[in-house]
mmCIF file of C-alpha atoms and ligand atoms in Angstrom:
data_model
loop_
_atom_site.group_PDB
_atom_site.id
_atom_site.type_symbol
_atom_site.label_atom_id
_atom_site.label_comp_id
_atom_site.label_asym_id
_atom_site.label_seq_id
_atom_site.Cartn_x
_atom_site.Cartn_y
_atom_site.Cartn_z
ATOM 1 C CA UNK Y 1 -12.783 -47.703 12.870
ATOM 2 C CA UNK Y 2 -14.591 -45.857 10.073
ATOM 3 C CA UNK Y 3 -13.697 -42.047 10.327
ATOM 4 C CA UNK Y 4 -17.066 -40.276 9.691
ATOM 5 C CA UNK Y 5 -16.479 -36.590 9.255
ATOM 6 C CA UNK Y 6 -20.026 -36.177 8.797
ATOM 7 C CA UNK Y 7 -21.010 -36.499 12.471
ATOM 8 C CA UNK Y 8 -20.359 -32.837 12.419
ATOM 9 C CA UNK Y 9 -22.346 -31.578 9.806
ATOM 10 C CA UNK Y 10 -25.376 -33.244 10.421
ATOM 11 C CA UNK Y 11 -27.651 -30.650 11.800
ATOM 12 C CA UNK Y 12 -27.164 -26.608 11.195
ATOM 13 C CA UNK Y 13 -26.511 -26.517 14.772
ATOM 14 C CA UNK Y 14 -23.177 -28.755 14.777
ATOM 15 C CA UNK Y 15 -22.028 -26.837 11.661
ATOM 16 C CA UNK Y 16 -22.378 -23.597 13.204
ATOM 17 C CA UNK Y 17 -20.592 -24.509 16.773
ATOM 18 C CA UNK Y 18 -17.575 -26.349 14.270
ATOM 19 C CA UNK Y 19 -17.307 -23.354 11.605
ATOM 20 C CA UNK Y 20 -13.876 -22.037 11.674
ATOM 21 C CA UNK Y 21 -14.716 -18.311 9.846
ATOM 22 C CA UNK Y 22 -17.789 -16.399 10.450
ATOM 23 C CA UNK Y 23 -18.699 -13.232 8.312
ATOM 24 C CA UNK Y 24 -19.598 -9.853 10.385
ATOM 25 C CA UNK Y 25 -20.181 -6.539 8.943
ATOM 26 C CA UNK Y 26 -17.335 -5.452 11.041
ATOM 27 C CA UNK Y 27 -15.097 -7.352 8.791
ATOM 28 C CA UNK Y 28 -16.366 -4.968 5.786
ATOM 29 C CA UNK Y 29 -15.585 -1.568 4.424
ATOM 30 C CA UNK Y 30 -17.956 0.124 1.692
ATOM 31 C CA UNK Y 31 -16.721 1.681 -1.224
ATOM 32 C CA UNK Y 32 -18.146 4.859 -2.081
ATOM 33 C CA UNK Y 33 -18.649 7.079 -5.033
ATOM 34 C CA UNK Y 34 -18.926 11.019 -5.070
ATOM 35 C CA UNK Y 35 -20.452 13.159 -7.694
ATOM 36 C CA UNK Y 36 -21.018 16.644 -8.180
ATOM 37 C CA UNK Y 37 -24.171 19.078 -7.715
ATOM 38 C CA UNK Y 38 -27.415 18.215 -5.466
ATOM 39 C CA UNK Y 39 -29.960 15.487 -5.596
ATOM 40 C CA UNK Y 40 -28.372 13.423 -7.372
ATOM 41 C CA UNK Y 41 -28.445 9.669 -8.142
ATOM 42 C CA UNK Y 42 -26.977 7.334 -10.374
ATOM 43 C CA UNK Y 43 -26.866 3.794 -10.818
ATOM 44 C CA UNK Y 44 -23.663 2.575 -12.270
ATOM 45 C CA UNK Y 45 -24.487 0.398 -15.351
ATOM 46 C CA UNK Y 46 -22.130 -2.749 -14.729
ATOM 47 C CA UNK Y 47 -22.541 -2.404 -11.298
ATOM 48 C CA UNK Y 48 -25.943 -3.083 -10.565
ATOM 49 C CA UNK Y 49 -27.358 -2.024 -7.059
ATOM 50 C CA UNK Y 50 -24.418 0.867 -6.740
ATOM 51 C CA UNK Y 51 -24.572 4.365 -6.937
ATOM 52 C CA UNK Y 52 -22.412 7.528 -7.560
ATOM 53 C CA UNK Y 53 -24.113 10.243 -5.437
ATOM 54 C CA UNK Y 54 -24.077 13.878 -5.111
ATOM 55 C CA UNK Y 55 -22.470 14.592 -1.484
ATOM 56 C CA UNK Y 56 -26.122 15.058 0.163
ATOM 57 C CA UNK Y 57 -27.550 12.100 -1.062
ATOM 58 C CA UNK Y 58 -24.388 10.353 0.005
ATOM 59 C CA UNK Y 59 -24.498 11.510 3.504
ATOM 60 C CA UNK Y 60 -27.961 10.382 3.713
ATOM 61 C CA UNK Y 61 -26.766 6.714 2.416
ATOM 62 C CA UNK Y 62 -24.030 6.939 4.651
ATOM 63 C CA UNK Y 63 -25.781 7.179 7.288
ATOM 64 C CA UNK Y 64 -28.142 4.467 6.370
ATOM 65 C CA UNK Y 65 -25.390 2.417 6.167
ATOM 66 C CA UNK Y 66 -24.316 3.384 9.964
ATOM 67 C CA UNK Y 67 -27.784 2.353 11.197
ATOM 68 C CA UNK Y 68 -27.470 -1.105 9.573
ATOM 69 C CA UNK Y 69 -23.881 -1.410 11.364
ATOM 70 C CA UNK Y 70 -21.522 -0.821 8.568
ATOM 71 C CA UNK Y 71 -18.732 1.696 10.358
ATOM 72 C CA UNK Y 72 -15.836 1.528 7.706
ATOM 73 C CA UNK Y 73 -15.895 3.323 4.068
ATOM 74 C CA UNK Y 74 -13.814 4.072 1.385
ATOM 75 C CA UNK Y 75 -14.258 7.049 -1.119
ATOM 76 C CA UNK Y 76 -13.754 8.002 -4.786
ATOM 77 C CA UNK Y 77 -14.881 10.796 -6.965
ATOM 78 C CA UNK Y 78 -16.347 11.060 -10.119
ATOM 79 C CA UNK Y 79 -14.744 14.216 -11.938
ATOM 80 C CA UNK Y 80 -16.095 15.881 -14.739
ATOM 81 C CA UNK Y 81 -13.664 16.004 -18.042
ATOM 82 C CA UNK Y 82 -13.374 19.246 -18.126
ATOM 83 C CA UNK Y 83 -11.584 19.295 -14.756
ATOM 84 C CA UNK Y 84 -9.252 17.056 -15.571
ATOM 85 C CA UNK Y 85 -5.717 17.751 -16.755
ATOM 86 C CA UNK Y 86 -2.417 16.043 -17.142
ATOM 87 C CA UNK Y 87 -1.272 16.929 -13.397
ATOM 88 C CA UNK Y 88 -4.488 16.358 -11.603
ATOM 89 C CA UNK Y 89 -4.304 19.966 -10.463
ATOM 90 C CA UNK Y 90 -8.231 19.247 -9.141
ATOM 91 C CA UNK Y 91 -6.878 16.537 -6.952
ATOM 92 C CA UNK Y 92 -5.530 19.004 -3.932
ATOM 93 C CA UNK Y 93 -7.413 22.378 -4.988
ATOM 94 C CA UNK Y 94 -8.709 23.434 -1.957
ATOM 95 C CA UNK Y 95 -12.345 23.177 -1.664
ATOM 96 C CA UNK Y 96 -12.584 20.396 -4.388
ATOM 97 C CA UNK Y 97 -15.470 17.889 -4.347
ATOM 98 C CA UNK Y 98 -13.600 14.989 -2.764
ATOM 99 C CA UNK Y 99 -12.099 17.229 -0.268
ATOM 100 C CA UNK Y 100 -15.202 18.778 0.785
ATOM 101 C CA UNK Y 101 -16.961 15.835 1.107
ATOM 102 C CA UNK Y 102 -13.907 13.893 3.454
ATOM 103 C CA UNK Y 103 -14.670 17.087 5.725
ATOM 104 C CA UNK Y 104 -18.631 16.384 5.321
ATOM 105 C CA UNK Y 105 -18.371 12.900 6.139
ATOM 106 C CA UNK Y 106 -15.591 13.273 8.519
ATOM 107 C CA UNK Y 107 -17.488 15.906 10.878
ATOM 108 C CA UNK Y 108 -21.004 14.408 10.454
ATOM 109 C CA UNK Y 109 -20.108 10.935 11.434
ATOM 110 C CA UNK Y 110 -16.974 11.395 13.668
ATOM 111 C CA UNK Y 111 -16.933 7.261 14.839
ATOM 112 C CA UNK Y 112 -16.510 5.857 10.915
ATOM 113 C CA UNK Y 113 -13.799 4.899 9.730
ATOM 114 C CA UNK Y 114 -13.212 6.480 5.616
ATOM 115 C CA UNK Y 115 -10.572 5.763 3.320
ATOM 116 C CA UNK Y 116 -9.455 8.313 1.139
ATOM 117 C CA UNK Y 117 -7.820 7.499 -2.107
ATOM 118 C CA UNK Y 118 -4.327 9.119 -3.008
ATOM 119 C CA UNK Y 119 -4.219 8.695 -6.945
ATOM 120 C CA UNK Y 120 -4.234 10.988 -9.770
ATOM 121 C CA UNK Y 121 -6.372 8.966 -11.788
ATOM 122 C CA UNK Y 122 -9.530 10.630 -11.459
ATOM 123 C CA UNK Y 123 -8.261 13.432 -12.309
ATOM 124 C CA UNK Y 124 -5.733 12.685 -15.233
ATOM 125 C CA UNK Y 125 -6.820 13.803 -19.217
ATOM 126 C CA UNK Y 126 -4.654 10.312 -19.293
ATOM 127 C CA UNK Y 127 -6.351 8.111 -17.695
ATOM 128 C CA UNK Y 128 -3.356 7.149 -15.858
ATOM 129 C CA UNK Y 129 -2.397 7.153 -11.866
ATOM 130 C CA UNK Y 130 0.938 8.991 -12.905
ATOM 131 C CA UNK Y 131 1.878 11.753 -14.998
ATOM 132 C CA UNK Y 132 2.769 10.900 -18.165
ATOM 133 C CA UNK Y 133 5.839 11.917 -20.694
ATOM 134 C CA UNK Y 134 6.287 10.327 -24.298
ATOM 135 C CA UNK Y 135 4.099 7.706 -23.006
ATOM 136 C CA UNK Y 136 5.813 6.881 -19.963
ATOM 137 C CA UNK Y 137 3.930 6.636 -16.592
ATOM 138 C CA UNK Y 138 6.788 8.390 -14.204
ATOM 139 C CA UNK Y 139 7.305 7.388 -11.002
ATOM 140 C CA UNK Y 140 9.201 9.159 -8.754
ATOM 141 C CA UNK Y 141 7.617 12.958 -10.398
ATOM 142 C CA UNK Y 142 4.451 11.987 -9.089
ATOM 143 C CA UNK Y 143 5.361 11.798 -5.708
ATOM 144 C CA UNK Y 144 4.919 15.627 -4.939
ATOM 145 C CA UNK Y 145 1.423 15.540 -6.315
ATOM 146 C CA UNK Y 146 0.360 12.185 -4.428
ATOM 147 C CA UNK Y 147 1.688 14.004 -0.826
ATOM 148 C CA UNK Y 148 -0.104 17.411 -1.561
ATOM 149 C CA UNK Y 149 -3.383 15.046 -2.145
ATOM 150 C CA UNK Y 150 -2.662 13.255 0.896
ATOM 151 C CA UNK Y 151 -2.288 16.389 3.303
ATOM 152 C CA UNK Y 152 -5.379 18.232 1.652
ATOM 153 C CA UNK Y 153 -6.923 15.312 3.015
ATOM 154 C CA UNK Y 154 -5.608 14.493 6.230
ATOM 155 C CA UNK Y 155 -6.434 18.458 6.155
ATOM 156 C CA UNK Y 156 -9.562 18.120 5.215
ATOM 157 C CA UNK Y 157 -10.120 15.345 8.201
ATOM 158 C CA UNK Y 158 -9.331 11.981 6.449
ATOM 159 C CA UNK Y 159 -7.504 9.706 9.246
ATOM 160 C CA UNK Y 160 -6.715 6.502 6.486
ATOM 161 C CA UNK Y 161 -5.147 7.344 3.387
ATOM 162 C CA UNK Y 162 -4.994 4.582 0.485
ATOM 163 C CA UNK Y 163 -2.271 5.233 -2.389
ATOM 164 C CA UNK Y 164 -3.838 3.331 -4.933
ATOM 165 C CA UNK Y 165 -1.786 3.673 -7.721
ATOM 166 C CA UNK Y 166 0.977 0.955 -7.109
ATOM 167 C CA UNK Y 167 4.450 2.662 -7.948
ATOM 168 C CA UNK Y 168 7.313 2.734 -6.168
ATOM 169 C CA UNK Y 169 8.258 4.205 -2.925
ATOM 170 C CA UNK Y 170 4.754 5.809 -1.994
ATOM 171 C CA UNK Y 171 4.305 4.529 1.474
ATOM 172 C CA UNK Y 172 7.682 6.065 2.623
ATOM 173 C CA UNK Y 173 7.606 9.106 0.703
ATOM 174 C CA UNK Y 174 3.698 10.252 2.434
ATOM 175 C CA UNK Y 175 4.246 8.498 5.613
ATOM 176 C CA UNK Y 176 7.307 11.111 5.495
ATOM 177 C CA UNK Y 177 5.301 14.128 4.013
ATOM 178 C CA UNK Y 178 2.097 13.662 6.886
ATOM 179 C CA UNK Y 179 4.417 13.079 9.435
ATOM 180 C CA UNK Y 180 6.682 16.812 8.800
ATOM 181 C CA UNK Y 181 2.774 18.060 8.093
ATOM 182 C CA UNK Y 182 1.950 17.021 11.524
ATOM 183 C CA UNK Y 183 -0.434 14.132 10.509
ATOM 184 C CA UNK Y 184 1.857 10.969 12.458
ATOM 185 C CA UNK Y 185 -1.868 9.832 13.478
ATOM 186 C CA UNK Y 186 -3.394 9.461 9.762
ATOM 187 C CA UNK Y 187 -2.600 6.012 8.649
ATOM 188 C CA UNK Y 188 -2.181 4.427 5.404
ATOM 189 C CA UNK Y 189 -3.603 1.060 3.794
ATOM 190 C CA UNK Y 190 -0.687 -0.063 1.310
ATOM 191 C CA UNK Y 191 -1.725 -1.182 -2.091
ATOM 192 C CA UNK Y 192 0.854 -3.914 -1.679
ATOM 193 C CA UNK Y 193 -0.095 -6.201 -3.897
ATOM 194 C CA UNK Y 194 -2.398 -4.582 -6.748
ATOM 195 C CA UNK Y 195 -2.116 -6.715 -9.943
ATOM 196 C CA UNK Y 196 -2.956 -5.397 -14.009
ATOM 197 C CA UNK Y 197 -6.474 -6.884 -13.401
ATOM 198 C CA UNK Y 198 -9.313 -6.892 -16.063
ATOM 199 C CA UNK Y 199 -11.687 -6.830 -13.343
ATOM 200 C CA UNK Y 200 -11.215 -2.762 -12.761
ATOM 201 C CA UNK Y 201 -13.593 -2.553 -15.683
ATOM 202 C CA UNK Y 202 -17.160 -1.215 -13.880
ATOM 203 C CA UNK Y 203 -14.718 0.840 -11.407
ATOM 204 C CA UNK Y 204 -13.685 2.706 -14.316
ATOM 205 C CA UNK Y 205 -16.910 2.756 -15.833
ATOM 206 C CA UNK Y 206 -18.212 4.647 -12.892
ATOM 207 C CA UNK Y 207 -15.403 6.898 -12.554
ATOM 208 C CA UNK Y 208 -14.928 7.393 -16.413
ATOM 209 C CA UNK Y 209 -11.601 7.126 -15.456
ATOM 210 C CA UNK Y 210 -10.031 4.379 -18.325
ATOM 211 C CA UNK Y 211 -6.601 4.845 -19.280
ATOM 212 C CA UNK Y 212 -6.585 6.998 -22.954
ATOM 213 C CA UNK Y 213 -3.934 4.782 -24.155
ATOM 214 C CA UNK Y 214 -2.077 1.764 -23.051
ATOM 215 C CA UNK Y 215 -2.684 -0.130 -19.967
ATOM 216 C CA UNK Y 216 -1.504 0.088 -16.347
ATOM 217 C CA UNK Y 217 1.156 -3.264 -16.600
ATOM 218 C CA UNK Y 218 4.446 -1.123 -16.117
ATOM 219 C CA UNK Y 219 2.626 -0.314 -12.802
ATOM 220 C CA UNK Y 220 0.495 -2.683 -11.443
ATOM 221 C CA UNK Y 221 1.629 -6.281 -10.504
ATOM 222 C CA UNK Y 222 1.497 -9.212 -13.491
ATOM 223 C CA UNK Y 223 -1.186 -12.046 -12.122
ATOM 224 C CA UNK Y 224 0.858 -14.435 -13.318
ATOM 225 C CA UNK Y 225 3.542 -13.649 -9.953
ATOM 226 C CA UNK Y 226 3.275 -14.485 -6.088
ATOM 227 C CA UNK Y 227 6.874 -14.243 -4.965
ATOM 228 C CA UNK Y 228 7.027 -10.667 -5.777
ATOM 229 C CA UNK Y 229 4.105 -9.780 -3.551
ATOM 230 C CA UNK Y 230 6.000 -10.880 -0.836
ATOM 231 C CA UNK Y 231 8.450 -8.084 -1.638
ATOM 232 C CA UNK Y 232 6.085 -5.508 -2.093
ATOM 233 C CA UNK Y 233 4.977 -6.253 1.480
ATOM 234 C CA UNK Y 234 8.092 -6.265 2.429
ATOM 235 C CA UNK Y 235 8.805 -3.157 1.278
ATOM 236 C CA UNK Y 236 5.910 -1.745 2.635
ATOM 237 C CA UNK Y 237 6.339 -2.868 5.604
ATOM 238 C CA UNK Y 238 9.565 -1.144 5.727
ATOM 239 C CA UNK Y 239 8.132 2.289 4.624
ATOM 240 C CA UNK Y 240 5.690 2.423 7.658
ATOM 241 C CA UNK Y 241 2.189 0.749 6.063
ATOM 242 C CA UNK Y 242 -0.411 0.054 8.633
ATOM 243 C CA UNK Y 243 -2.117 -2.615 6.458
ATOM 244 C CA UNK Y 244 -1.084 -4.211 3.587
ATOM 245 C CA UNK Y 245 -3.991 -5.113 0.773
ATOM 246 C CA UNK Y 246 -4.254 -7.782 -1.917
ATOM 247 C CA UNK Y 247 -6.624 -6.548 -5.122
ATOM 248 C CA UNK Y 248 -8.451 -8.065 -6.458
ATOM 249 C CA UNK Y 249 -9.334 -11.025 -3.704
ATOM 250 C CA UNK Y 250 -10.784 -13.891 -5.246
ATOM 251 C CA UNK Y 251 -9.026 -14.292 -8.514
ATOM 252 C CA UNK Y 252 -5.766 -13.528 -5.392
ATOM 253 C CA UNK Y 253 -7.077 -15.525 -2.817
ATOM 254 C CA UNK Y 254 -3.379 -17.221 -2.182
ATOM 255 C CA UNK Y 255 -1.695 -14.081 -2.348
ATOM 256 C CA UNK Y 256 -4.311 -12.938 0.985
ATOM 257 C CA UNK Y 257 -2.968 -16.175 2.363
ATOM 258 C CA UNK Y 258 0.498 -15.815 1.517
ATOM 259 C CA UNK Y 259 0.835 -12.050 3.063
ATOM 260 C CA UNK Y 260 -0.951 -13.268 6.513
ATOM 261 C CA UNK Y 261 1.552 -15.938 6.937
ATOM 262 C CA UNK Y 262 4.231 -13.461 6.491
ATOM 263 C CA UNK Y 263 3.406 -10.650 8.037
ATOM 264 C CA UNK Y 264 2.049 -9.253 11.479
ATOM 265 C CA UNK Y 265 0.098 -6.213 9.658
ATOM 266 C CA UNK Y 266 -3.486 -6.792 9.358
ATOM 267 C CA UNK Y 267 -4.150 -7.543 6.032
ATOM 268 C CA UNK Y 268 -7.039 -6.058 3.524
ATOM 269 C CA UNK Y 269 -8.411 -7.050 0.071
ATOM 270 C CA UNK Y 270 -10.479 -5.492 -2.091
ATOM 271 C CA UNK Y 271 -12.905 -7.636 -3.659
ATOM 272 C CA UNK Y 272 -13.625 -5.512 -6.681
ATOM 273 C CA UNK Y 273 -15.956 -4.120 -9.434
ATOM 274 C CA UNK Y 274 -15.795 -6.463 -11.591
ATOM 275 C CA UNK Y 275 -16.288 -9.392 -8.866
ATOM 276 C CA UNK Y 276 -19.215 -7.706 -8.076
ATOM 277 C CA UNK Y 277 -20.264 -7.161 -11.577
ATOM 278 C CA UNK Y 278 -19.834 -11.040 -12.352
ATOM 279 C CA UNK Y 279 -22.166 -12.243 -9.419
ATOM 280 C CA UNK Y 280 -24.882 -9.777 -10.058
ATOM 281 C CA UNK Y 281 -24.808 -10.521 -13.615
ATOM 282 C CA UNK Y 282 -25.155 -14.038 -13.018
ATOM 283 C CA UNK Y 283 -27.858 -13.708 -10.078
ATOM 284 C CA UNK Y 284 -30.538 -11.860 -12.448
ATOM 285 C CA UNK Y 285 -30.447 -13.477 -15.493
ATOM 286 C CA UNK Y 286 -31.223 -16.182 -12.923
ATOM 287 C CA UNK Y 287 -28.300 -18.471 -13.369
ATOM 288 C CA UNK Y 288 -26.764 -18.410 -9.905
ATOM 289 C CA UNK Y 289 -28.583 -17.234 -6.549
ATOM 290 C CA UNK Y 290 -27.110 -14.639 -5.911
ATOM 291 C CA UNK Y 291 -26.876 -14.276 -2.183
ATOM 292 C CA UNK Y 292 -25.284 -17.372 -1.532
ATOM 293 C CA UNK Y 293 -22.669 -16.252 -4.224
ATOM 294 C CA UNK Y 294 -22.191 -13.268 -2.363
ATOM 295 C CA UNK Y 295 -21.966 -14.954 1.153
ATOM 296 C CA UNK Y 296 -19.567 -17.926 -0.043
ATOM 297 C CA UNK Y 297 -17.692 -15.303 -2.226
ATOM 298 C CA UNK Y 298 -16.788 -12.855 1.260
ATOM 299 C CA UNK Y 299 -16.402 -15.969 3.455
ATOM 300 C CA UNK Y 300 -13.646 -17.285 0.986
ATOM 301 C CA UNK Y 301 -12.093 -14.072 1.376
ATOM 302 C CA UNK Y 302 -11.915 -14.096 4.955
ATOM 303 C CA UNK Y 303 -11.129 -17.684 4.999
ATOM 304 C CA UNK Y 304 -8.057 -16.835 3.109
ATOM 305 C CA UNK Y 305 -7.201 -14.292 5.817
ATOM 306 C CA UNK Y 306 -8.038 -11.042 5.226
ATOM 307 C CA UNK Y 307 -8.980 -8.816 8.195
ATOM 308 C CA UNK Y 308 -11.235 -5.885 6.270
ATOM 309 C CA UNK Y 309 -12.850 -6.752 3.188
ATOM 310 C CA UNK Y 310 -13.224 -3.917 0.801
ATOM 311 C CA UNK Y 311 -16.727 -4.978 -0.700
ATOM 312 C CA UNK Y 312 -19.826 -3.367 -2.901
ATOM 313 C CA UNK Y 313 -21.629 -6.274 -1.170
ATOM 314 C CA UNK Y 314 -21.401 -4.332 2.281
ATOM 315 C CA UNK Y 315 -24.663 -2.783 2.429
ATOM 316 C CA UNK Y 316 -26.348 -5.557 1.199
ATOM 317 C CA UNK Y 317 -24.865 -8.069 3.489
ATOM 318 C CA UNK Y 318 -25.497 -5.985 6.501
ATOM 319 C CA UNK Y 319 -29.487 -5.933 5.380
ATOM 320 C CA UNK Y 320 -28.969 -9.566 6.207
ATOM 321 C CA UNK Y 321 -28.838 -8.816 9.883
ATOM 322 C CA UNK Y 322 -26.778 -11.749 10.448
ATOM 323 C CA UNK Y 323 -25.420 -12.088 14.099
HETATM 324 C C1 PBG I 1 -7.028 3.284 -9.402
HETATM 325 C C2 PBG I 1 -8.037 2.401 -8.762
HETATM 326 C C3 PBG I 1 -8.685 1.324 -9.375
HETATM 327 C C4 PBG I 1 -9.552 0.765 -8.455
HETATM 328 C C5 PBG I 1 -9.428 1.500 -7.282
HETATM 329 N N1 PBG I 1 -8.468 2.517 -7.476
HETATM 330 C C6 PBG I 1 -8.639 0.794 -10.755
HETATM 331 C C7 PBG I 1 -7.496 0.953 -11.607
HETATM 332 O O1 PBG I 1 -6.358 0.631 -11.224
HETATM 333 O O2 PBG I 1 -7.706 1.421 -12.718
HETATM 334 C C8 PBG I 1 -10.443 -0.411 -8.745
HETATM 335 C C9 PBG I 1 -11.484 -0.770 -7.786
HETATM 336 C C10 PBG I 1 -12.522 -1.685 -8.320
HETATM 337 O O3 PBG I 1 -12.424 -2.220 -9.452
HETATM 338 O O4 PBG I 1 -13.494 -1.890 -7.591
HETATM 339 N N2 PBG I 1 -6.260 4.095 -8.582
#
């Protein structure tokens, strides 16, 4: 007998009732970015489509956002030069631009879900997610400054925490510092598996935020490794992470896989700036179409396994209405 696979595909009907991964905007958490002062817009350049926005404009898109269904967001700031230094002293001062807007965001829309970012990079005169001495990115001096961040935050209302900057013993060392704060309810999202990736590039753009010198490989993960992502997770697992992510996803797509078979955290991964920047670029010099690329660009990401897809596309797939 002739096996005929395509029995099932032959009308849109039979390939929706057979399609093992559907795409909701449940599955999807927006990425955010703050700015300073009032009324303000602006469109990142490599990022078509995205904004950084003063904290009432953002509110406003937030809650545009809501209405279309998206309830999960994550959140960076944009901080001027002048504010930055070589501790990231603007990263916990109370009253700060990221911290006010957490409590903004937090109070005005109570049922979201936000991630805040624990990282000194946006606030570094280096550049760098750690402070820096003779050119070295130190690890285990950076810890104070990361758990001061992450209190002023879960302070300031944040209930998700995401330490982004992929050094050693973070998850145990805040997990430890919100728990003696009283914050055992504010989880953390592991970076687990954050590789030296050249698709950053438009993130950084929009957070003026590239490294002054050097690059990030003594920190983030080489792309040419899988095994030791399974360590990381392991190790995260063991510090008390609530989910593990893989960045960025589709250049990683068997690293998503590879942490969902081995572990029973639910499992993120950030499909980035530059993966973003890549489709849109395509889509309108008119070379691709760009939706589909979008839709068949998340679905592979899910498809791999990942639970919450970190994704620029959020908005725009939830204007799609699809049910
Ligand atoms: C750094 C950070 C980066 C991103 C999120 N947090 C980039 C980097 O490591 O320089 C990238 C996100 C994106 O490209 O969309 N803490």
């Amino acid at each position: 007998m002739l096996q005929r696979p395509r029995r099932n595909r032959q009308s849109a009907t039979i390939r929706t009732m057979v399609e093992e991964n559907r795409l909701s905007v449940k599955d999807m958490m927006f990425p955010l970015f703050v700015m300073d002062g009032a009324h303000r817009k602006s469109e990142i350049a490599s990022m078509p489509g995205i904004h950084r926005f003063s904290l009432d404009l953002l509110l406003k898109e937030i809650e545009e956002c809501v209405e279309l269904g998206i309830r999960s967001f994550a959140l960076f700031p944009q901080i001027a030069e002048d504010k930055k230094d070589a501790m990231a002293s603007e990263s916990y001062r109370k009253g700060n631009l990221y911290l006010e807007s957490i409590h903004a965001i937090a109070s005005r829309f109570p049922e979201i879900s936000l991630l805040t970012d624990v990282a000194m990079d946006p606030y570094s005169s280096d550049g760098h997610d750690g402070i820096v001495k003779n050119g070295q990115i130190l690890n285990d001096e950076t810890l104070p400054i990361l758990a001061k961040m992450a209190i002023a935050q879960a302070q300031a209302g944040s209930k998700l925490i995401g330490p982004s900057d992929m050094m050693d013993g973070r998850v145990g060392y805040l997990r430890e510092s919100l728990d003696e704060a009283g914050f055992s309810d504010v989880g953390i999202m592991a970076y687990t598996a954050k590789y030296a990736s050249a698709f950053y590039g438009p993130f950084r753009d929009a957070l003026e935020s590239a490294p002054k010198f050097g690059d990030k490989k003594t920190y983030q993960m080489n792309p040419a490794n899988q095994r030791e992502a399974l360590r990381e997770a392991e190790l995260d697992e063991l510090e008390g992470a609530d989910f593990l992510m893989v960045k960025p996803a589709l250049a990683y797509l068997d690293i998503i896989a590879l942490l969902k078979e081995n572990s029973h955290l639910p499992i993120a991964a950030y499909n980035v700036s530059g993966e973003y920047a890549m489709v849109k670029a395509a889509a309108l010099n008119g070379w691709m179409d760009g939706e589909k690329a979008m839709l068949e660009s998340l679905l592979a990401i899910k498809r791999a396994g990942a639970q919450v897809i970190l994704t620029y596309f959020a908005k725009e797939f939830a204007q799609l209405k699809i049910s």
